[in-house]
Coordinates of C-alpha atoms and ligand atoms in Angstrom, one line a residue:
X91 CA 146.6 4.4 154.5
X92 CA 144.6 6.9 156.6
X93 CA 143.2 9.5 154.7
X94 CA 142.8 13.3 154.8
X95 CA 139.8 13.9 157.4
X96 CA 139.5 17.1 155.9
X97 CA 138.7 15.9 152.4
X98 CA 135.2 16.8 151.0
X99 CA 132.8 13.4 151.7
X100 CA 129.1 13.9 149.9
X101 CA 126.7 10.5 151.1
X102 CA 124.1 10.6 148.7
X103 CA 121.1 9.1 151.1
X104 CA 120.0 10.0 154.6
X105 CA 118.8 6.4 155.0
X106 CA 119.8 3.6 157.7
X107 CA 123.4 2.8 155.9
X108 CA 123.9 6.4 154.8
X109 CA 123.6 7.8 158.4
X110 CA 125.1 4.9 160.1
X111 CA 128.2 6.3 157.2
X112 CA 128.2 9.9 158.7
X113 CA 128.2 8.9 162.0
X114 CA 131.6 6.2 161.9
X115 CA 133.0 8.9 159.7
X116 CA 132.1 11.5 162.0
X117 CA 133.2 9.7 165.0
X118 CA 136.7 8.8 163.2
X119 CA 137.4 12.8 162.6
X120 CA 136.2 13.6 159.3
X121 CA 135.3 17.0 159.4
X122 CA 133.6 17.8 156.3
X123 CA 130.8 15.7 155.6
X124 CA 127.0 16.6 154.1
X125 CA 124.4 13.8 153.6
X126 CA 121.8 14.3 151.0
X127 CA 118.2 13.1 150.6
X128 CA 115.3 13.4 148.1
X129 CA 113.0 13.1 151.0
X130 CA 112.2 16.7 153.2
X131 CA 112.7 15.1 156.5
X132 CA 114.6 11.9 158.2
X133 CA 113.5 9.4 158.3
X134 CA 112.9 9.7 155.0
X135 CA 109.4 7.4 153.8
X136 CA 111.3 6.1 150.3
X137 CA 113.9 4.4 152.9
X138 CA 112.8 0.5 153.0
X139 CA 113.7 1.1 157.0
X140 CA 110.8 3.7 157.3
X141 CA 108.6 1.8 159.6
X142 CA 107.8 0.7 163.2
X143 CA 110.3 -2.1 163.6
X144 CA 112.4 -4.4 162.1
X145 CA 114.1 -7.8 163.0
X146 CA 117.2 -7.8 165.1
X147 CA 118.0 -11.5 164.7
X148 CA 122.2 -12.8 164.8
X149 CA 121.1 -16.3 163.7
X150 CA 122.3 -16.6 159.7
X151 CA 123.6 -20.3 158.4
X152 CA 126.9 -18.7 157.8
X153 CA 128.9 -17.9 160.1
X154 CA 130.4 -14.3 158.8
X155 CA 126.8 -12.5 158.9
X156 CA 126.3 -14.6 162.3
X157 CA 129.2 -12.5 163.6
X158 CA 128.5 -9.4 161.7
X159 CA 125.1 -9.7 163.5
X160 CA 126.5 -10.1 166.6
X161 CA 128.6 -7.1 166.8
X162 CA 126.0 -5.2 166.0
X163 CA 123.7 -6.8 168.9
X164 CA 126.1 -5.5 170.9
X165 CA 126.4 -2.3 170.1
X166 CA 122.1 -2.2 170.0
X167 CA 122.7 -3.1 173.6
X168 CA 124.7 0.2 174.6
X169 CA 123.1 3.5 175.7
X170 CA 124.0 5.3 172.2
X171 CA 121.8 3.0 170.4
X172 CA 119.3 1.0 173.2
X173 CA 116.8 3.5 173.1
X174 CA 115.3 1.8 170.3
X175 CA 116.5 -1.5 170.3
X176 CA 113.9 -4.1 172.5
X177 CA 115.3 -7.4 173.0
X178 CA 112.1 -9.3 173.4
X179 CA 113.2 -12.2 172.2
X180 CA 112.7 -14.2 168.5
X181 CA 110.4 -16.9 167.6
X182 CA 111.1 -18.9 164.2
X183 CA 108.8 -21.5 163.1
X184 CA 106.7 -23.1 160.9
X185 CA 103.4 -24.1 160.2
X186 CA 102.0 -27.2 159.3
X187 CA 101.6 -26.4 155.5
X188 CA 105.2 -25.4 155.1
X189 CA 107.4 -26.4 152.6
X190 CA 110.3 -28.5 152.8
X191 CA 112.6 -25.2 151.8
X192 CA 110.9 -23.9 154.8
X193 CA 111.4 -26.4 157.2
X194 CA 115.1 -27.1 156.1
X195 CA 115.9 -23.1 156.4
X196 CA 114.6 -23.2 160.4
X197 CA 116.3 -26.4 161.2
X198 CA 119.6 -24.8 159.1
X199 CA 119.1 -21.7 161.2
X200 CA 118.9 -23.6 164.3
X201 CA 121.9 -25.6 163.9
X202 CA 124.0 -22.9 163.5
X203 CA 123.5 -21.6 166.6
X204 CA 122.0 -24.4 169.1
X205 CA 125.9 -25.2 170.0
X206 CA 127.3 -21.5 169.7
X207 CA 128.6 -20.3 172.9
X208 CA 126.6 -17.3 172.8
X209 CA 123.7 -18.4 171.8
X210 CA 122.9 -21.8 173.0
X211 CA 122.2 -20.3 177.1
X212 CA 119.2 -18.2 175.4
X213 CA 117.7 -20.9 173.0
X214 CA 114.5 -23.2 173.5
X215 CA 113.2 -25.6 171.0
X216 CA 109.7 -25.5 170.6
X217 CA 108.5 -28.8 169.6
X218 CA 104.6 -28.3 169.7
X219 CA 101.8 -26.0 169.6
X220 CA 102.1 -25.9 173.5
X221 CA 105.3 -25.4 173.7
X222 CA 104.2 -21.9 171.9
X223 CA 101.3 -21.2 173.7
X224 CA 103.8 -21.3 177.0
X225 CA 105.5 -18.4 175.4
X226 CA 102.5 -16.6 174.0
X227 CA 99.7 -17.0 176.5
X228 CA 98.6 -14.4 174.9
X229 CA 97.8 -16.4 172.0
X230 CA 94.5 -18.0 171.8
X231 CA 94.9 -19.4 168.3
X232 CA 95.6 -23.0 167.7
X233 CA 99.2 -22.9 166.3
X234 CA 98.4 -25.6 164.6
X235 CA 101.5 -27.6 164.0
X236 CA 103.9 -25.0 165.0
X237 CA 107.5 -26.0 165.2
X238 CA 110.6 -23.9 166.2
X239 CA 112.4 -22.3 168.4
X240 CA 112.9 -19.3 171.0
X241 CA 116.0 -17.4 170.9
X242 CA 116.4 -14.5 173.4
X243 CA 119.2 -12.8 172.2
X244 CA 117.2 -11.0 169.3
X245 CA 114.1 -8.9 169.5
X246 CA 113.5 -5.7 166.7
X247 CA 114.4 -2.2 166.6
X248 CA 112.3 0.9 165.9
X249 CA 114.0 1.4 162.7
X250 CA 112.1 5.1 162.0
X251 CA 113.4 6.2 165.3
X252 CA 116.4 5.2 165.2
X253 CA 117.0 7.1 162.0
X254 CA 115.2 10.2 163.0
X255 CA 117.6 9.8 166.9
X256 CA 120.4 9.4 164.7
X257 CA 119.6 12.4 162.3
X258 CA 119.7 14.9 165.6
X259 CA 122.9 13.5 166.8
X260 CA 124.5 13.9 163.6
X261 CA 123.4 17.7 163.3
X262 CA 124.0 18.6 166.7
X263 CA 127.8 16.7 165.6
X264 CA 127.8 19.5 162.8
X265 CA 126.7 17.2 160.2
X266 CA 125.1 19.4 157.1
X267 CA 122.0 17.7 155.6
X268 CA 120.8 18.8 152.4
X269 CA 117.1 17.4 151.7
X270 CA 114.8 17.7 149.4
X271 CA 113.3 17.0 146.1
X272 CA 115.1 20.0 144.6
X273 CA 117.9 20.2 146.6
X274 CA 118.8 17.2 148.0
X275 CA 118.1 14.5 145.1
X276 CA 120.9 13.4 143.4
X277 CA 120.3 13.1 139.6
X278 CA 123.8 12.6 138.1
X279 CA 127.1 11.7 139.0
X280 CA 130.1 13.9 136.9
X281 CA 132.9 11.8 136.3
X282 CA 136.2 14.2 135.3
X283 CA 137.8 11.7 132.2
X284 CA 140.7 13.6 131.6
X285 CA 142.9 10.6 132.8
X286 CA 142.2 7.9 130.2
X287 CA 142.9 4.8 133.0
X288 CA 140.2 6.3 135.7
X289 CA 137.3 8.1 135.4
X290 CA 137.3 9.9 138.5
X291 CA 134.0 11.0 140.2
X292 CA 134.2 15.0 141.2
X293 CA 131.0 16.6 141.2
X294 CA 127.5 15.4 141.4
X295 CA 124.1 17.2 140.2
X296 CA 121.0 17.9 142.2
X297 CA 117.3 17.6 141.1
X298 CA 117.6 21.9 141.1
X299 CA 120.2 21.5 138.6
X300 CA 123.4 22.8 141.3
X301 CA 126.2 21.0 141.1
X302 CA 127.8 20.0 144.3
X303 CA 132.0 18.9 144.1
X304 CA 133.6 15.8 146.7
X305 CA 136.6 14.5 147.0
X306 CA 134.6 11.3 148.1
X307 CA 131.3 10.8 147.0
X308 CA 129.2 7.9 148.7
X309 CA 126.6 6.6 146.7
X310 CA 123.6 5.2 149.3
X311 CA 120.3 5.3 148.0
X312 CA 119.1 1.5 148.5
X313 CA 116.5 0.3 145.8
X314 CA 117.6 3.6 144.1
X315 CA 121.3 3.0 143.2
X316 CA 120.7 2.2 139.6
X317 CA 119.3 5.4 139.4
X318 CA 122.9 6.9 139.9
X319 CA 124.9 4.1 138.9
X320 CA 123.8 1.9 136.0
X321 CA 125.9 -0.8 135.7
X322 CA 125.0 -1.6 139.1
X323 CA 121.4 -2.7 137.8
X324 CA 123.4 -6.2 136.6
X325 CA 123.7 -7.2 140.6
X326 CA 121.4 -5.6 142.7
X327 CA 117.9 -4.8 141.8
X328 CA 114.9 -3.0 143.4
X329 CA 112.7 -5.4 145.0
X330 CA 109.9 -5.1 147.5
X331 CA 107.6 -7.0 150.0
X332 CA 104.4 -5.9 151.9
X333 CA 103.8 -4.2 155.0
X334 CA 100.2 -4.2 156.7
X335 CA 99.0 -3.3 159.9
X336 CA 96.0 -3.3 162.9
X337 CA 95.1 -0.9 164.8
X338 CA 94.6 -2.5 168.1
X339 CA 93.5 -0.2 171.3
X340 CA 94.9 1.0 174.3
X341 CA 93.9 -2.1 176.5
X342 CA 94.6 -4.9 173.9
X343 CA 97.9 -3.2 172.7
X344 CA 99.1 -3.4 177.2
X345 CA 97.7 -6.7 176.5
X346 CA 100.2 -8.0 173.7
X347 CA 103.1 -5.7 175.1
X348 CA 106.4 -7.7 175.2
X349 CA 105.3 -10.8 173.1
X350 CA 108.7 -12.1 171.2
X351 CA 108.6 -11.3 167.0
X352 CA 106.8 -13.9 165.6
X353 CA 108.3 -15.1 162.4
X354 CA 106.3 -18.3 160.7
X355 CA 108.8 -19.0 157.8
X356 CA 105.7 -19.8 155.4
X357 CA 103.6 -17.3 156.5
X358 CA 105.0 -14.0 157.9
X359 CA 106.1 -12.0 161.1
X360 CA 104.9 -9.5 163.4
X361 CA 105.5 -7.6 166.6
X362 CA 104.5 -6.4 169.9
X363 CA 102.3 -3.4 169.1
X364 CA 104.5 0.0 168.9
X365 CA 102.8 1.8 172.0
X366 CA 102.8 5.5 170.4
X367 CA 100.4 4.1 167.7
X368 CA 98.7 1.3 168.7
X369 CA 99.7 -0.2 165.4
X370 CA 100.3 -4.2 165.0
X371 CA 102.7 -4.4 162.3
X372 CA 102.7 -7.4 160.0
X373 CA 104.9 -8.6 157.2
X374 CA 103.9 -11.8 155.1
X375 CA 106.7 -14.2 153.8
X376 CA 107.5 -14.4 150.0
X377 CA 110.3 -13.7 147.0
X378 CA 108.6 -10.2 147.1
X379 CA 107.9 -8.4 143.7
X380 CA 110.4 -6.3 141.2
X381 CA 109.5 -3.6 138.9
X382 CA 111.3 -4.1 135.4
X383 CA 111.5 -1.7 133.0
X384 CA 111.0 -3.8 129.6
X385 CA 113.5 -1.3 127.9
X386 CA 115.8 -1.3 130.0
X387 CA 115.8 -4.6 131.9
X388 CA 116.2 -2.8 135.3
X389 CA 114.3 -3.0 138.4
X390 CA 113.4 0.2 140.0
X391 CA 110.9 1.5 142.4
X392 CA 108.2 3.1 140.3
X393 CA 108.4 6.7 139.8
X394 CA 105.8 9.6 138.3
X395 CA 103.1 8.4 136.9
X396 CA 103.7 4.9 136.8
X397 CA 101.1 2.2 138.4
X398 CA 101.6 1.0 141.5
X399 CA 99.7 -0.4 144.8
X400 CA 99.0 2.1 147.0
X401 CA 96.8 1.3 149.8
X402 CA 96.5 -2.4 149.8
X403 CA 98.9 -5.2 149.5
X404 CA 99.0 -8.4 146.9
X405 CA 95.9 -10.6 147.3
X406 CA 97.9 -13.3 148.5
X407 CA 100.2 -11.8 150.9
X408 CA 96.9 -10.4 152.6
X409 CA 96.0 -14.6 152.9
X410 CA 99.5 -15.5 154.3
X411 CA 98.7 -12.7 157.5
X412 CA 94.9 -13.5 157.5
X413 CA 96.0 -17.0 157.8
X414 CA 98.5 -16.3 160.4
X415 CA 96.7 -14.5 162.6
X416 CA 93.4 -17.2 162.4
X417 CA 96.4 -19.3 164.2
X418 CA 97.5 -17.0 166.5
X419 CA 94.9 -13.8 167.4
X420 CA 92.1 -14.6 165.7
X421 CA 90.1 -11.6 167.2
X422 CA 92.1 -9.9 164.7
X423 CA 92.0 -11.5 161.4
X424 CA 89.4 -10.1 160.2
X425 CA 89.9 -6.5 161.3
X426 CA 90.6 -4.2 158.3
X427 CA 94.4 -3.6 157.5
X428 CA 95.6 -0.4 158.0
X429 CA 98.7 1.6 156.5
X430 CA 99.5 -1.2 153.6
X431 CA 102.4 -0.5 151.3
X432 CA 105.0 -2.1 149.2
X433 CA 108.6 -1.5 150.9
X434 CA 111.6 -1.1 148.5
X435 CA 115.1 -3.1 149.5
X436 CA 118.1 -3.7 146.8
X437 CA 118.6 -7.3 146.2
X438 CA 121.7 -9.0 145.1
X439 CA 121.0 -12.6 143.8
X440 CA 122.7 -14.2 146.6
X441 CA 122.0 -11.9 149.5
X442 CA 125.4 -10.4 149.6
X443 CA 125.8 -7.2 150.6
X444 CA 127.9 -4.5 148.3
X445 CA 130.2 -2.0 150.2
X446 CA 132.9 -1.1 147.9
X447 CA 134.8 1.5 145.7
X448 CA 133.1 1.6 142.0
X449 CA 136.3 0.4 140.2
X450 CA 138.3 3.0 138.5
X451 CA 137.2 6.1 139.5
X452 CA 140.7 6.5 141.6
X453 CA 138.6 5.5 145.3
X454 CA 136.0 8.7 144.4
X455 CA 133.1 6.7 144.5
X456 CA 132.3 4.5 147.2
X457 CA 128.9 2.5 146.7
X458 CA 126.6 0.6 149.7
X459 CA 124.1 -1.3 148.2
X460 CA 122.2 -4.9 147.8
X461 CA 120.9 -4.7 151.5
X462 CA 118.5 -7.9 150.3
X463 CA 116.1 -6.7 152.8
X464 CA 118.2 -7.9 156.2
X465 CA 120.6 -4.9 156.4
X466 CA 118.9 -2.8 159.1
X467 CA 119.9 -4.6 162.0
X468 CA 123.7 -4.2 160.6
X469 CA 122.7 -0.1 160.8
X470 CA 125.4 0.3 164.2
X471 CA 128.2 -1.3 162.8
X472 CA 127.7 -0.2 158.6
X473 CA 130.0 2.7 158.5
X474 CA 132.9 0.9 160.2
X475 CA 133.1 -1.2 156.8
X476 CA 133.1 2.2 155.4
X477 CA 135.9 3.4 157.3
X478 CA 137.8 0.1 156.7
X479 CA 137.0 0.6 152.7
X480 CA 139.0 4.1 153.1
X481 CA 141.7 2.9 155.4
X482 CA 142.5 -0.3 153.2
X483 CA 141.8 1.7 149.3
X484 CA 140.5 -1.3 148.5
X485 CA 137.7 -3.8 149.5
X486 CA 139.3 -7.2 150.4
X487 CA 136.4 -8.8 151.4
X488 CA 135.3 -10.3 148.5
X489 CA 131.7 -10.9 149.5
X490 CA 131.3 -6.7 149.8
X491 CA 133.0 -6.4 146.5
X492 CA 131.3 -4.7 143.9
X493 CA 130.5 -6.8 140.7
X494 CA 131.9 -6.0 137.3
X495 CA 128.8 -8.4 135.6
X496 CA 126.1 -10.9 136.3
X497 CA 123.2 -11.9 134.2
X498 CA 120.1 -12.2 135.6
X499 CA 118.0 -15.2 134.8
X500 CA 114.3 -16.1 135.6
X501 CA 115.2 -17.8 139.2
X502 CA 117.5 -14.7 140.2
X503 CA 117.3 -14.5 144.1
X504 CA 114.8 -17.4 144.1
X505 CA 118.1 -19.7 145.9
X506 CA 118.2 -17.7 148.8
X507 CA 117.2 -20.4 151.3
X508 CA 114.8 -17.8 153.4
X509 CA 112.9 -16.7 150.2
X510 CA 109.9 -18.9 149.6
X511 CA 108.4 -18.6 146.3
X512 CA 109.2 -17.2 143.1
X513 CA 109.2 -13.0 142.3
X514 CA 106.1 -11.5 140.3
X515 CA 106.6 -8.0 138.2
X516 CA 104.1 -5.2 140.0
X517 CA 102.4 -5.2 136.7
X518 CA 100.4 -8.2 137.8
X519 CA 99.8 -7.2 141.1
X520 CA 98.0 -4.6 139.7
X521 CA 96.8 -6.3 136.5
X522 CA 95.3 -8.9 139.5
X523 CA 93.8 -6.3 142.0
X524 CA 92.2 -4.8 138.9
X525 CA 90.5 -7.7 138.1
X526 CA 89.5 -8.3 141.5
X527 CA 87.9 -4.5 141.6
X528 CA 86.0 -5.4 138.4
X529 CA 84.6 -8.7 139.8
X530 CA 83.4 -6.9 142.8
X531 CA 81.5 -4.3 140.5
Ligands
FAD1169 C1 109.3 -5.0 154.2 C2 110.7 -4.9 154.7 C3 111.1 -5.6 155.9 C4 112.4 -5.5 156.3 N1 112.7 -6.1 157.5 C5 114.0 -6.1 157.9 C6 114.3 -6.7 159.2 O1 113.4 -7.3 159.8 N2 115.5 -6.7 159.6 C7 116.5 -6.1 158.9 O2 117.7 -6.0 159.3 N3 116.3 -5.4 157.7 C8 115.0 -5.5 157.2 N4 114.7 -4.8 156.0 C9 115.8 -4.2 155.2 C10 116.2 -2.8 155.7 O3 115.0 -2.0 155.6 C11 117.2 -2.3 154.7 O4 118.3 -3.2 154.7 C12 117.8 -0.9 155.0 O5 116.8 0.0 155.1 C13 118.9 -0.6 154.0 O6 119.4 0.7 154.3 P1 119.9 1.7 153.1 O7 120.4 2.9 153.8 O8 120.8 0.9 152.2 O9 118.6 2.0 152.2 P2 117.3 2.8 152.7 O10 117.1 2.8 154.1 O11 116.2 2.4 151.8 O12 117.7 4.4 152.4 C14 117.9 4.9 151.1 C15 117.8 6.4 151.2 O13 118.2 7.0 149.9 C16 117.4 8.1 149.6 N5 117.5 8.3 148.2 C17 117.1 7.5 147.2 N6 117.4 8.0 146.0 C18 118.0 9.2 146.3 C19 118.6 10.2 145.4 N7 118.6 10.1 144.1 N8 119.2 11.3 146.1 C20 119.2 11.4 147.4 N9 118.6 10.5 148.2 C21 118.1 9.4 147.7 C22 116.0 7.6 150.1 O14 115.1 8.7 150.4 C23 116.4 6.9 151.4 O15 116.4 7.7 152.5 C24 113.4 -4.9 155.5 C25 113.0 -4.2 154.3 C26 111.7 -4.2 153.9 C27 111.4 -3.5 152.6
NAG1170 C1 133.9 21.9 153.5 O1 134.5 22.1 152.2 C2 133.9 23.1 151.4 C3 134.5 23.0 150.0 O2 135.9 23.0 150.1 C4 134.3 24.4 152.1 O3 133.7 25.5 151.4 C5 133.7 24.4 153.5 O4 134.1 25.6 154.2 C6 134.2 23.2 154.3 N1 133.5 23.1 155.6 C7 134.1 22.8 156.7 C8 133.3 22.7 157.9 O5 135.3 22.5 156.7
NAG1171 C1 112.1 -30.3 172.2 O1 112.9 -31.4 171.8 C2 114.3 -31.3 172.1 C3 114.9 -32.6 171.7 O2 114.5 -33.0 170.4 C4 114.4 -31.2 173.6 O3 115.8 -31.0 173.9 C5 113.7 -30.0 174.1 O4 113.7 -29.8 175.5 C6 112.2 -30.0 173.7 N1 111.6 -28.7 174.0 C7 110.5 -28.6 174.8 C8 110.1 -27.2 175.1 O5 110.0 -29.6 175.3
NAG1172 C1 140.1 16.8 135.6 O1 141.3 16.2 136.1 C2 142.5 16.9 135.7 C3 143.7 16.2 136.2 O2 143.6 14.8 136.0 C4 142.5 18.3 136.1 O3 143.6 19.0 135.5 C5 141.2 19.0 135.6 O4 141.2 20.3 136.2 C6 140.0 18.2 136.1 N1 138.8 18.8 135.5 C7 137.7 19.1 136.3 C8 136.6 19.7 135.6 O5 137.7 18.9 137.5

């Protein structure tokens, strides 16, 4: 089935799925297609992708996101999209004081791609602390039992960049954005039940109270989704993990320039230093934290008035980086962190992503959601699943499919094989830094 490209298409969220949406559609001859956003500007800062970089990696232990990956390498290797794509290369390792789940992941993540064609030319096992310091002479830290290995068909891509690049294209393509907090927030979805078997989605509600109508409305909001779509809160729920950074100078950031990502499984990752700001970002390793509303059992990113970190990161996620740069820079661990904030994603309890039609609203409401915090990299390639979903009128891959019900227990997400740790409710983070404050005083 190929559809009308005339039809009305609203995408609710101008973030790294929702443009990557306008773009394929765009490209595929749709002709009448408006992107919201709550935010006033793309990139917008409530997308999780607003930030300097993020991890371009291909190597998953299964084989369909190895692919998936992949493609979208490829296309992060073209002139459309290289601007901000730096393939640098990508470290995995671990320290000495990881834990076996830690140790089994890298050596899982090795193995499936030490014999794959396209991989295995670009791959180096590092067996030893000197082994790493090869790669990172740089590096005057002691690596202290540092195992792992180098692949150099990876590297990171300036995710803000790319979104605000992508933003002008789409415009200049005769894209209409409508941002906002009045305008361009989506409160409510209007469903038209006049057909008992369906209840078709027509018209959506902005925070100014207009009502906007679509033949296709596409629902991409990351952490947010619940916010429009309820019974999605049973699958994917808003999570978060830290970012922190250092502001190095001119001559130290020339120093680190073109250094592979670092990613110590039981630590945390970081980048060369982004060369407009000077800023080292740094991401520890955890299950990250969830925000649940006691009411209503759903996980959201916290809103008005509710308390939150701002300004500084979880006690213990600021070890994991102190510790991880006392192996590797040293001169830097102590330095003050600058820029620290908690970064939403929408997590599905097996990592899944969710690209599908809501059921029974007669293929008016499409949802992409449960990113679990390694869908950027997939931003190239997203809205060709999109154009597939339309094309087919139903999603057959069942591990995009939306799902109907899933209870959520105390280890939910805790399986994945790259999460280390167990998920803590913001309440304590704060409960915690407060108590710090006090014993300070
Ligand atoms: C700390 C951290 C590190 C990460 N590292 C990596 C990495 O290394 N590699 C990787 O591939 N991925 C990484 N990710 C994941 C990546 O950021 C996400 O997969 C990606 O941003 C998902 O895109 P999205 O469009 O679904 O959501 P987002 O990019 O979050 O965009 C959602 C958009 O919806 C808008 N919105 C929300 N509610 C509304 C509303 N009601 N109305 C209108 N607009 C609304 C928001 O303003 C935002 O622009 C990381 C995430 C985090 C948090
Ligand atoms: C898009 O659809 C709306 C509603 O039908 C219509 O008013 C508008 O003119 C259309 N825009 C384009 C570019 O076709
Ligand atoms: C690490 O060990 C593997 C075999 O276990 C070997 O093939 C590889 O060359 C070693 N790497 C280095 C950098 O010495
Ligand atoms: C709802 O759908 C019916 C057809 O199923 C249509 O006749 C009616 O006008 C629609 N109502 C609205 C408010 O769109």
């Amino acid at each position: 089935m190929d559809g009308d490209k005339t039809e009305v298409v609203a995408i609710l969220g101008a973030g790294a799925w929702g443009l990557s949406t306008a773009l394929h559609l765009i490209d595929a001859g749709y002709t009448n297609v408006t992107v919201f956003d709550q935010a006033s500007e793309v990139p917008s800062p409530y997308s999780g992708a607003y930030d300097l970089n993020k991890i371009v990696r291909a190597e998953y232990e299964d084989e369909f996101y190895t692919e998936l990956a992949l493609e979208a390498i490829n296309r992060w290797r073209t002139p459309f999209w290289g601007w901000n794509f730096h393939q640098v290369g990508y470290v995995v390792a671990t320290s000495s004081a990881a834990p076996a789940k830690a140790v089994d992941h890298l050596e899982a993540a090795l193995s499936s791609i030490k014999d794959h064609p396209v991989f295995a030319p670009g791959i180096s096992s590092l067996n030893k602390s000197e082994d790493f310091k090869k790669i990172y002479w740089q590096f005057s830290g002691p690596m202290t039992g540092f195992k792992g290995y180098l692949n150099r068909l990876a590297g990171y891509a300036h995710s803000s960049n790319a979104m605000a690049d992508l933003h002008r294209y789409l415009v200049s393509r005769g894209v209409k954005f409508i941002l906002g907090a009045q305008e361009g927030k989506a409160v409510k979805l209007l469903y038209n039940t006049s057909n008992p078997s369906e209840r078709r989605c027509t018209r959506f509600q902005v925070a100014s109270g207009r009502v906007h109508q679509a033949r296709r409305t596409i629902v991409c909001v990351g952490a947010y989704a619940a916010t429009l779509i309820p019974e999605m809160g049973s699958f994917v729920i808003a999570k978060c993990w830290s970012v922190a950074h250092v502001q190095l100078t001119e001559r130290e950031c020339d120093y680190l320039r073109g250094i592979p990502v670092l990613n110590v499984r039981d630590l945390g990752f970081f980048f060369e230093p982004d060369p407009a700001t000077r800023l080292l970002k740094l991401c520890p390793l955890g299950a990250g934290y969830i925000n649940s509303d006691a009411n209503t059992g759903l996980s959201l990113p916290p809103s008005g008035s509710q308390r939150a970190p701002k300004d500084y990161i979880p006690a213990s996620d600021e070890k994991k980086l102190r510790r991880l740069l006392k192996e590797t820079l040293p001169q830097l661990a102590d330095r003050p962190f600058v820029d620290q904030r908690l970064c939403w994603f929408s997590d599905t309890s097996d990592s899944e992503y969710c690209v599908d039609f809501v059921p029974d609203t007669g293929g008016s409401l499409i949802v992409l959601s449960g990113d679990s915090g390694h869908g950027f990299k997939m931003m190239p390639i997203v809205g060709e699943w999109v154009l597939k979903l339309l094309r087919d009128g139903r999603q057959v891959r069942p591990r995009r499919q939306f799902r109907q019900t899933q209870k959520r227990d105390a280890d939910w997400g805790n399986d994945v094989s790259w999460r280390i740790g167990t998920t803590k409710e913001i309440r304590e983070v704060v409960e915690e830094q407060d108590r710090m404050v006090k014993a300070r005083l």
